[in-house]
mmCIF file of C-alpha atoms in Angstrom:
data_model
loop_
_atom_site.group_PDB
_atom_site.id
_atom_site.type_symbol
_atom_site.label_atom_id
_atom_site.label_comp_id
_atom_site.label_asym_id
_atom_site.label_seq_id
_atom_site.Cartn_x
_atom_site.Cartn_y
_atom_site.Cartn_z
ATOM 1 C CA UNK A 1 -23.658 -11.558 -77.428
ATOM 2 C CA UNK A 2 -21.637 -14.340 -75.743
ATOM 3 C CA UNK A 3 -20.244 -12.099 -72.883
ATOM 4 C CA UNK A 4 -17.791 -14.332 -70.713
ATOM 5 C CA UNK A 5 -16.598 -17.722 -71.935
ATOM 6 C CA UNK A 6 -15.115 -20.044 -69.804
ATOM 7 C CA UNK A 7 -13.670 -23.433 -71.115
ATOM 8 C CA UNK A 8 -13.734 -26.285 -69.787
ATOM 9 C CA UNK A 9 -16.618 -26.787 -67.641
ATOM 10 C CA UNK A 10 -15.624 -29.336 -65.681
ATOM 11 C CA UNK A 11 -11.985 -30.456 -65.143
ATOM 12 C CA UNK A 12 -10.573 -33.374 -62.795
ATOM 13 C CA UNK A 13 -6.716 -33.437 -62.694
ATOM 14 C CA UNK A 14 -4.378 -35.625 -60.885
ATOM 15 C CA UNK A 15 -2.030 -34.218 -58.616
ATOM 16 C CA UNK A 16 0.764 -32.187 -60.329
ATOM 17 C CA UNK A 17 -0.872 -31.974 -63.535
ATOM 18 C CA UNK A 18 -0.979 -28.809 -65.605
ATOM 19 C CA UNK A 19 -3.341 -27.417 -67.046
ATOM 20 C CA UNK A 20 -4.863 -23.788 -68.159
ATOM 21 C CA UNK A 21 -8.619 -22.670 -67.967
ATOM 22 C CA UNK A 22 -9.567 -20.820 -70.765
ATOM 23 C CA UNK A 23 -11.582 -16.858 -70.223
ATOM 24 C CA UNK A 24 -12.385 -15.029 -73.220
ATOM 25 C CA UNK A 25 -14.926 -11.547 -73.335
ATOM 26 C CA UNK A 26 -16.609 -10.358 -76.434
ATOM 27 C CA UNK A 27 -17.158 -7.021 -74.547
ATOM 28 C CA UNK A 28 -13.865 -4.566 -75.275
ATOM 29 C CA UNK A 29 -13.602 -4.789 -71.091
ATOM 30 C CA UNK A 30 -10.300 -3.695 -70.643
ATOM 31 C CA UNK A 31 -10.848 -5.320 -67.046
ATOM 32 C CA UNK A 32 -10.814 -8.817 -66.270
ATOM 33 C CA UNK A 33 -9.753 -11.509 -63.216
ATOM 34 C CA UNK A 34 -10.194 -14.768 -62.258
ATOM 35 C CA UNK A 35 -11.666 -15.988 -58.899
ATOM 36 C CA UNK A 36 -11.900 -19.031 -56.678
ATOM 37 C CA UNK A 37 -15.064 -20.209 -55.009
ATOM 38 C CA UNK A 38 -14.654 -22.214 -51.995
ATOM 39 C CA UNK A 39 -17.910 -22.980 -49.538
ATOM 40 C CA UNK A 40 -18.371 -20.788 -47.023
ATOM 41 C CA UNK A 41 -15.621 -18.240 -47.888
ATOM 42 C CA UNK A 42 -17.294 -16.167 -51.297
ATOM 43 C CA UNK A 43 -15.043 -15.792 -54.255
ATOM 44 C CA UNK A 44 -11.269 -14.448 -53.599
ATOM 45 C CA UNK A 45 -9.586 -12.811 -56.133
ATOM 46 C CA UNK A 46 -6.389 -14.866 -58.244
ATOM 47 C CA UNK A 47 -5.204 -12.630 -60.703
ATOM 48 C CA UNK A 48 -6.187 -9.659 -62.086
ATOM 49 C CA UNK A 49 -5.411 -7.802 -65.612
ATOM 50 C CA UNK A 50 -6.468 -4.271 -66.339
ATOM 51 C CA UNK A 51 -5.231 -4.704 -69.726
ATOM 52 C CA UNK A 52 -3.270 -6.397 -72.354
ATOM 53 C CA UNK A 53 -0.163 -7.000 -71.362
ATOM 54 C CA UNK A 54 -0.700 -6.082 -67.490
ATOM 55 C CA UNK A 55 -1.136 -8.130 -64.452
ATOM 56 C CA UNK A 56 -1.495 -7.987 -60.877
ATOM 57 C CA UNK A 57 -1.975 -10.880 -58.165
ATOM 58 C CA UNK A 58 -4.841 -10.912 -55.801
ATOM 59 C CA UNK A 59 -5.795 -12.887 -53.038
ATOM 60 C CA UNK A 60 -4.738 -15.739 -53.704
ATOM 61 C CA UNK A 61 -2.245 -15.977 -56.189
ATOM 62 C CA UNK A 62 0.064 -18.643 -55.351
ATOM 63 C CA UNK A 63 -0.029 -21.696 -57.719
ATOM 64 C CA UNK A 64 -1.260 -19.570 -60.717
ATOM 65 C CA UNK A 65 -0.469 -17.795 -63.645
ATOM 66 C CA UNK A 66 -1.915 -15.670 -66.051
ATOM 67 C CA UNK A 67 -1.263 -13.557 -68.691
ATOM 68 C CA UNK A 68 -2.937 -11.492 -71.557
ATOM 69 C CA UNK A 69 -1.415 -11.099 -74.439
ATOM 70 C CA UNK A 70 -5.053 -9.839 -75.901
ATOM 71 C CA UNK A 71 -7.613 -7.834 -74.849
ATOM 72 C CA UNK A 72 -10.194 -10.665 -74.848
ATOM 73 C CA UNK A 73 -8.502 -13.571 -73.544
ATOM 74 C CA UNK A 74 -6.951 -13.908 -70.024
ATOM 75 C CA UNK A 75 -5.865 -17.538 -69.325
ATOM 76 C CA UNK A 76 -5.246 -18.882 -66.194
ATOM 77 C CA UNK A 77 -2.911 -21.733 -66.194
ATOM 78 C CA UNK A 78 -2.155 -24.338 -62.945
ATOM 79 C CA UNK A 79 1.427 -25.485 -63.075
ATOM 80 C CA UNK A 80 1.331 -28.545 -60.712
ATOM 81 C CA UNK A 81 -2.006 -29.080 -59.602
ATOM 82 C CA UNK A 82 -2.351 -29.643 -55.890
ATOM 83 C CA UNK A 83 -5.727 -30.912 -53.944
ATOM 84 C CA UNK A 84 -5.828 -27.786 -52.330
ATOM 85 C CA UNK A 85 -6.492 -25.938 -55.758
ATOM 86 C CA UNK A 86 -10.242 -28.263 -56.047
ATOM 87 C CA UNK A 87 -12.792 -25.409 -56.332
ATOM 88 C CA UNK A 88 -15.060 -23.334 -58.892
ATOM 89 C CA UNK A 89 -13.404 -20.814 -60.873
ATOM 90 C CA UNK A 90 -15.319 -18.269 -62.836
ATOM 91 C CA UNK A 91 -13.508 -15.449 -64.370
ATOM 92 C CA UNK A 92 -14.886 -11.875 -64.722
ATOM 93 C CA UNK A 93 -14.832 -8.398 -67.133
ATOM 94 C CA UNK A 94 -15.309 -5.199 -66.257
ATOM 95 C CA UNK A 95 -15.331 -1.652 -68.263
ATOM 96 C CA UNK A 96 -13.877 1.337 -66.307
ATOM 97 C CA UNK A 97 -15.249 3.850 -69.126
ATOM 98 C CA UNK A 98 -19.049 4.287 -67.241
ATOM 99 C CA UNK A 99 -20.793 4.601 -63.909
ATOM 100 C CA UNK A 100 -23.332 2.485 -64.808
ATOM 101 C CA UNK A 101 -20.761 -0.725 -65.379
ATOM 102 C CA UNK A 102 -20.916 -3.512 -63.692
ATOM 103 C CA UNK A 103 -19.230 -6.921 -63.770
ATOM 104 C CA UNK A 104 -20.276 -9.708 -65.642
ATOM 105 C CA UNK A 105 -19.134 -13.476 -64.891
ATOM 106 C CA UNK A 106 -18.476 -16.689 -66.881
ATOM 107 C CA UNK A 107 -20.391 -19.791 -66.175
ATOM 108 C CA UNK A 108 -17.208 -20.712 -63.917
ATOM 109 C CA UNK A 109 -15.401 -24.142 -64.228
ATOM 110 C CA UNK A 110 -15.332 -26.895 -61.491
ATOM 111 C CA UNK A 111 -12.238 -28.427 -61.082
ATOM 112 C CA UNK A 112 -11.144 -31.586 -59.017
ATOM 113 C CA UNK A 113 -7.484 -32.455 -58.382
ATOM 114 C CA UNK A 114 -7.337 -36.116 -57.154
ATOM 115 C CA UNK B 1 -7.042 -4.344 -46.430
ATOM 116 C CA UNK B 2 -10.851 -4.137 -47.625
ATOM 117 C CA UNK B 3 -13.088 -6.772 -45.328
ATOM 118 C CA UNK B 4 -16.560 -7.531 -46.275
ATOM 119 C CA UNK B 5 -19.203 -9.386 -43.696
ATOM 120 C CA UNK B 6 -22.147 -9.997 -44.483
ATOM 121 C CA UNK B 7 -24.980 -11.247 -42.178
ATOM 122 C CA UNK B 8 -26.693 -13.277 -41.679
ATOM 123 C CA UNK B 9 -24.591 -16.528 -43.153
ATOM 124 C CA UNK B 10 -27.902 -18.545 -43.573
ATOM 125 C CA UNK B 11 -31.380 -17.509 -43.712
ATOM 126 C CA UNK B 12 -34.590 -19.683 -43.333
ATOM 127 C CA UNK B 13 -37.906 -17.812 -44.325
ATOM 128 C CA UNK B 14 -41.043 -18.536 -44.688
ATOM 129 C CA UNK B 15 -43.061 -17.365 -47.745
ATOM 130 C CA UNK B 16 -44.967 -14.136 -47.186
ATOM 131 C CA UNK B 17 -42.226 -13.217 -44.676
ATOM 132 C CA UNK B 18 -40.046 -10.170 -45.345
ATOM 133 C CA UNK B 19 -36.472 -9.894 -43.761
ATOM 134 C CA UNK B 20 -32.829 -8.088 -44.603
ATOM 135 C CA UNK B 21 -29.159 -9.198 -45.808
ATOM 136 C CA UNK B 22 -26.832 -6.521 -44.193
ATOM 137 C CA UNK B 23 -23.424 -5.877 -45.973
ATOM 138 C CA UNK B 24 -20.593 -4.233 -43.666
ATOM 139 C CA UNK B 25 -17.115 -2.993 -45.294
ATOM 140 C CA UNK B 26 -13.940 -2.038 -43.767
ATOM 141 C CA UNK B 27 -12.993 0.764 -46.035
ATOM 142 C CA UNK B 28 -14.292 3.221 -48.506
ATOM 143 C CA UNK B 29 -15.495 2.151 -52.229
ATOM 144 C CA UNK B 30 -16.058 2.935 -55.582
ATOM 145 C CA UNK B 31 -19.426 0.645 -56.073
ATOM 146 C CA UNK B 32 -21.463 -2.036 -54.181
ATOM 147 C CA UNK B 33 -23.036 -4.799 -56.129
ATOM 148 C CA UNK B 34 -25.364 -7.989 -55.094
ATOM 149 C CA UNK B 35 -25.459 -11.168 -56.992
ATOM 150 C CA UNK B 36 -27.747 -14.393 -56.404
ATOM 151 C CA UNK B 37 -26.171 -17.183 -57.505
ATOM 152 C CA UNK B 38 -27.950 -21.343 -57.942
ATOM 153 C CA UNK B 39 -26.520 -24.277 -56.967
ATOM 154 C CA UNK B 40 -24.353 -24.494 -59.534
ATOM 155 C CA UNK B 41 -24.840 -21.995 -61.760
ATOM 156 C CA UNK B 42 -22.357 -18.712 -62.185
ATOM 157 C CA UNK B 43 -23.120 -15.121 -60.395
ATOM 158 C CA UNK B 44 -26.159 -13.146 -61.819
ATOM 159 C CA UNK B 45 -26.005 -9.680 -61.205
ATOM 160 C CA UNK B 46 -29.134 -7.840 -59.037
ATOM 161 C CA UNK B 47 -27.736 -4.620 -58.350
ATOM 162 C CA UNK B 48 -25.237 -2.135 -58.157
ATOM 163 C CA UNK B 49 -24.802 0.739 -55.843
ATOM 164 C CA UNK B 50 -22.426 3.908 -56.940
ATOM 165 C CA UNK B 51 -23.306 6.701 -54.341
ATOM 166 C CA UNK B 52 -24.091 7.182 -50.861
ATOM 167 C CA UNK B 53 -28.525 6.887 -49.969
ATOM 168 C CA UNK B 54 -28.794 4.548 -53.626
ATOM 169 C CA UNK B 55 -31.448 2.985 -53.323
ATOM 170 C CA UNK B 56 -32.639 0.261 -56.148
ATOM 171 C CA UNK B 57 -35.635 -2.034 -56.108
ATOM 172 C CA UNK B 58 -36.320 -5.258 -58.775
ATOM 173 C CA UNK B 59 -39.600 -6.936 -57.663
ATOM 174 C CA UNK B 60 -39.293 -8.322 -54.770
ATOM 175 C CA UNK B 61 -35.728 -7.106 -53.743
ATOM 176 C CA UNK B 62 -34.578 -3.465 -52.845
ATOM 177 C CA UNK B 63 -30.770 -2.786 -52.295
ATOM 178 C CA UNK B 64 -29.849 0.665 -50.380
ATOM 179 C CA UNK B 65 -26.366 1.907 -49.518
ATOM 180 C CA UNK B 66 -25.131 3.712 -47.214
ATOM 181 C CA UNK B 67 -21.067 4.801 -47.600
ATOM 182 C CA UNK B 68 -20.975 6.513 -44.533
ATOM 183 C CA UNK B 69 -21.510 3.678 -42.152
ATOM 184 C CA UNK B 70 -20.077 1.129 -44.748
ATOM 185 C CA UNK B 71 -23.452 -0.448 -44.943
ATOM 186 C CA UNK B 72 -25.548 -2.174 -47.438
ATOM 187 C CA UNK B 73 -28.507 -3.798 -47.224
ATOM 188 C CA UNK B 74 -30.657 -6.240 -49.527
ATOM 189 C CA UNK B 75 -34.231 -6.379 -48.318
ATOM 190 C CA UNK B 76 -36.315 -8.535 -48.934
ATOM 191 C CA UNK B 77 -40.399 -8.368 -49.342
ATOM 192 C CA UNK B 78 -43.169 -11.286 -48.937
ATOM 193 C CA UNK B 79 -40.403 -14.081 -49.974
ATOM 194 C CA UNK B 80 -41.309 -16.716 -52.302
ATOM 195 C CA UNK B 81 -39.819 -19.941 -53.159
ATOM 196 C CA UNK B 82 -38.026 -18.692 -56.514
ATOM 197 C CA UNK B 83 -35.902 -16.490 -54.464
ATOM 198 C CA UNK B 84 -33.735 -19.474 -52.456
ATOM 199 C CA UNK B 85 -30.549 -18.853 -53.255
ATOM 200 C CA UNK B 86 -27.287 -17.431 -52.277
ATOM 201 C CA UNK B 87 -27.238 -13.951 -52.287
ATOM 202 C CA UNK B 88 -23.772 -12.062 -52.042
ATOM 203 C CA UNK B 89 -22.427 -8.642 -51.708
ATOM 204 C CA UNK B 90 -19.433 -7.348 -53.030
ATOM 205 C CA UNK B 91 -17.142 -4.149 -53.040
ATOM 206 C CA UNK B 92 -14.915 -2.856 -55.665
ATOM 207 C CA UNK B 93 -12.722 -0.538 -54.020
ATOM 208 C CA UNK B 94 -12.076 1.450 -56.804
ATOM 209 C CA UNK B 95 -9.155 4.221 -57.763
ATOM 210 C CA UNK B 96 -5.852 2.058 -58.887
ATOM 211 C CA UNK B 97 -7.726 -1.263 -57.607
ATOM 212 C CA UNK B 98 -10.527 -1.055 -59.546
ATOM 213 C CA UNK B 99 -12.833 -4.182 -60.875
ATOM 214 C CA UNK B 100 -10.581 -6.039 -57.928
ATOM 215 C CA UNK B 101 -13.404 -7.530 -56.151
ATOM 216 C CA UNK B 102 -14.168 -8.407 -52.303
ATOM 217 C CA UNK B 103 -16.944 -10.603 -51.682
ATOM 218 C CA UNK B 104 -19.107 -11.174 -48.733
ATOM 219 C CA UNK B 105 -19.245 -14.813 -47.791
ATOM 220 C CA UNK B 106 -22.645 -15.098 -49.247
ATOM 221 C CA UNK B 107 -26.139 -15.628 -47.549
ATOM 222 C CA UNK B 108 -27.765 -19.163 -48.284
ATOM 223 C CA UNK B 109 -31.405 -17.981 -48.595
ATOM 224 C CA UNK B 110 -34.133 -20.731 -48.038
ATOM 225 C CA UNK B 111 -37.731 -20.251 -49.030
ATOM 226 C CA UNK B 112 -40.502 -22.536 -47.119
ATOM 227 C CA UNK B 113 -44.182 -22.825 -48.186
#
């Protein structure tokens, strides 16, 4: 059971560069999102999906899109990469259906724009 | 908007020593959950809290909620080395923002012999 892919691992981009970061669950979540992990200030939300075809910003939107045209995959894509947008990004699933459910997180990607 | 604290920022123990990571929120929730997270490494998930008085406990950890005063705390009993890490809350408010997220700014947890 793979859970939450993220791809790539490690990314370093020059300044206004695109690029997307890859999410995909193996879980049916109809939930997922992408965050940003800066020190000292936890994870802020990006974008959010609560299924295919529907979005909603977070936080921190500005600088990023998304989409999902499945219900695995939720891309996040960086049109001109800007220094401020160096941080860890880990993307997350979630099921609505139980009480019990929790949220389960990729293995994040660490990207550097120079 | 939903505001999560958590306290205190960075923690220095020493092993044997037991102490607590409170957890305040602004507003009411759906669920509580704590992660610990490496240097590193993505968020593993310790516990989450649905109901007001939850209580959960994995070894050396216990997690208790309390929705009323927007509280939750992760104790923690005779530390040992293997638990250094950051530890963070986080609220999802549920209702139409479900699975939308607010995180604490995480507790750096240091273990010394």
């Amino acid at each position: 059971n793979a859970g939450v892919t993220q791809t790539p691992k490690f990314q370093v981009l020059k300044t206004g560069q695109s690029m997307t970061l890859q999410c995909a669950q193996d879980m049916n979540h109809e939930y997922m999102s992408w965050y940003r992990q800066d020190p000292g200030m936890g994870l802020r939300l990006i974008h959010y999906s609560v299924g295919a075809g529907i979005t909603d910003q977070g936080e921190v939107p500005n600088g990023y899109n998304v989409s999902r045209s499945t219900t695995e995959d939720f891309p996040l894509r960086l049109l001109s990469a800007a220094p401020s947008q160096t941080s860890v990004y880990f993307c997350a699933s979630s099921d609505h259906r139980g009480r019990n459910t929790e949220a389960f997180f990729g293995q994040g990607t660490r990207l550097t724009v120079v | 908007e939903l505001k999560v604290e958590q306290n205190p920022l960075f923690l220095s123990m020493q092993e044997g020593k037991n102490y607590t990571i409170y957890c305040n929120y602004s507003t009411t929730s759906d669920r509580l959950y704590w992660y610990r997270q490496d240097p590193g490494k993505s968020l593993e998930s310790l516990f989450v809290l649905l109901s007001n008085g939850a209580v959960k406990q994995e070894g050396r950890l216990m997690a208790s909620l309390d929705t009323k005063a927007r509280l939750s705390t992760l104790h923690i009993t005779a530390a040992v080395h293997d638990l250094s890490a950051t530890y963070f809350c986080a609220v999802d408010p549920g209702g139409t923002s479900y699975g939308k997220l607010t995180f604490g700014q995480g507790t750096i947890l240091t273990v010394h012999p």
